[in-house]
Amino acid sequence: MVVTLRSVASRDEILGFCDDLLDIGSFEDYGPNGLQVPGKEEVKRVSTGVSANLELLQRAVGSGAELVMTHHGLLWGSELTALSVPMAARLRALLCADASLAAYHLPLDAHPEIGNNALLRDALGLEPDDRPFGEAQGSAVGAIGRVPDPIDLGELRRRLGEAVGQEPLTFDSGPERISTVGIVTGGGSFAIHEAGHLGLDALVTGEPSEPVMGEAREYGVHFLAGGHYATETFGIKRLGELVAERFSVEHEFIDVPNPI
């Protein structure tokens, strides 16, 4: 959906708002949060998406976006290396259009209101449980949801499928009735250990790792993977909507579906 308001805003003011809202200074991450590639300082149109791949960037700059915001940016790690062919093409798409790229990773997973995990919890119809969950890089980025009236695995699977728009991979390895669910979107199968130690009934994430089937069985926890991409559309889309509302700029979420 595109919000058409035709105002001009400062890129740095927009990103300052996002940086503060997500409290990016409080997180150690796998790459830098905030501005990664600088472009025009004035912004009329913002495009958001999950991953800064070439298709998304080309569609964003083709639509006239001066600022692209993604969950998965271009820069990972702290070392500079020679550019790969995909990286060169992605940078070329941005630099030739004088468009900026910003990325928000763990801070966008963790936010208690607009984070991927909080929004997926809400989409599953679960009540918040304030216990910290899903530690990554020293921060609890996940969420726990409670089911007021316990449900079976089939119902949780149905809710997740509706929320992400695809059939989840499921390992039926937990109790008959589910009342507590841990959520870590994306590559969150590492959280099976926390789920087991906390006595949760199920873990919802994006994609599995090879050991997780056995670990889920051994902990007695149901495991559901709704897709790395599909579980991480929620936060970046909502962040773009907030930017459009606050700064009266156009916003479009660009969907580049990925079954993984």
mmCIF file of N, CA and C in Angstrom, residues 81-90:
data_model
loop_
_atom_site.group_PDB
_atom_site.id
_atom_site.type_symbol
_atom_site.label_atom_id
_atom_site.label_comp_id
_atom_site.label_asym_id
_atom_site.label_seq_id
_atom_site.Cartn_x
_atom_site.Cartn_y
_atom_site.Cartn_z
ATOM 1 N N THR A 81 35.924 -5.932 2.821
ATOM 2 C CA THR A 81 36.469 -6.902 1.889
ATOM 3 C C THR A 81 36.209 -6.427 0.465
ATOM 4 N N ALA A 82 36.793 -7.121 -0.485
ATOM 5 C CA ALA A 82 36.502 -6.823 -1.888
ATOM 6 C C ALA A 82 35.016 -7.048 -2.157
ATOM 7 N N LEU A 83 34.442 -6.220 -3.026
ATOM 8 C CA LEU A 83 33.021 -6.326 -3.316
ATOM 9 C C LEU A 83 32.729 -7.567 -4.144
ATOM 10 N N SER A 84 31.668 -8.284 -3.758
ATOM 11 C CA SER A 84 31.178 -9.381 -4.577
ATOM 12 C C SER A 84 30.366 -8.790 -5.735
ATOM 13 N N VAL A 85 30.049 -9.624 -6.711
ATOM 14 C CA VAL A 85 29.226 -9.160 -7.833
ATOM 15 C C VAL A 85 27.860 -8.679 -7.356
ATOM 16 N N PRO A 86 27.142 -9.435 -6.493
ATOM 17 C CA PRO A 86 25.859 -8.912 -6.014
ATOM 18 C C PRO A 86 25.992 -7.600 -5.243
ATOM 19 N N MET A 87 27.018 -7.484 -4.392
ATOM 20 C CA MET A 87 27.176 -6.252 -3.620
ATOM 21 C C MET A 87 27.434 -5.062 -4.536
ATOM 22 N N ALA A 88 28.269 -5.233 -5.541
ATOM 23 C CA ALA A 88 28.547 -4.139 -6.475
ATOM 24 C C ALA A 88 27.281 -3.701 -7.195
ATOM 25 N N ALA A 89 26.460 -4.668 -7.612
ATOM 26 C CA ALA A 89 25.219 -4.334 -8.312
ATOM 27 C C ALA A 89 24.246 -3.602 -7.399
ATOM 28 N N ARG A 90 24.165 -4.023 -6.159
ATOM 29 C CA ARG A 90 23.257 -3.373 -5.210
ATOM 30 C C ARG A 90 23.705 -1.943 -4.926
#
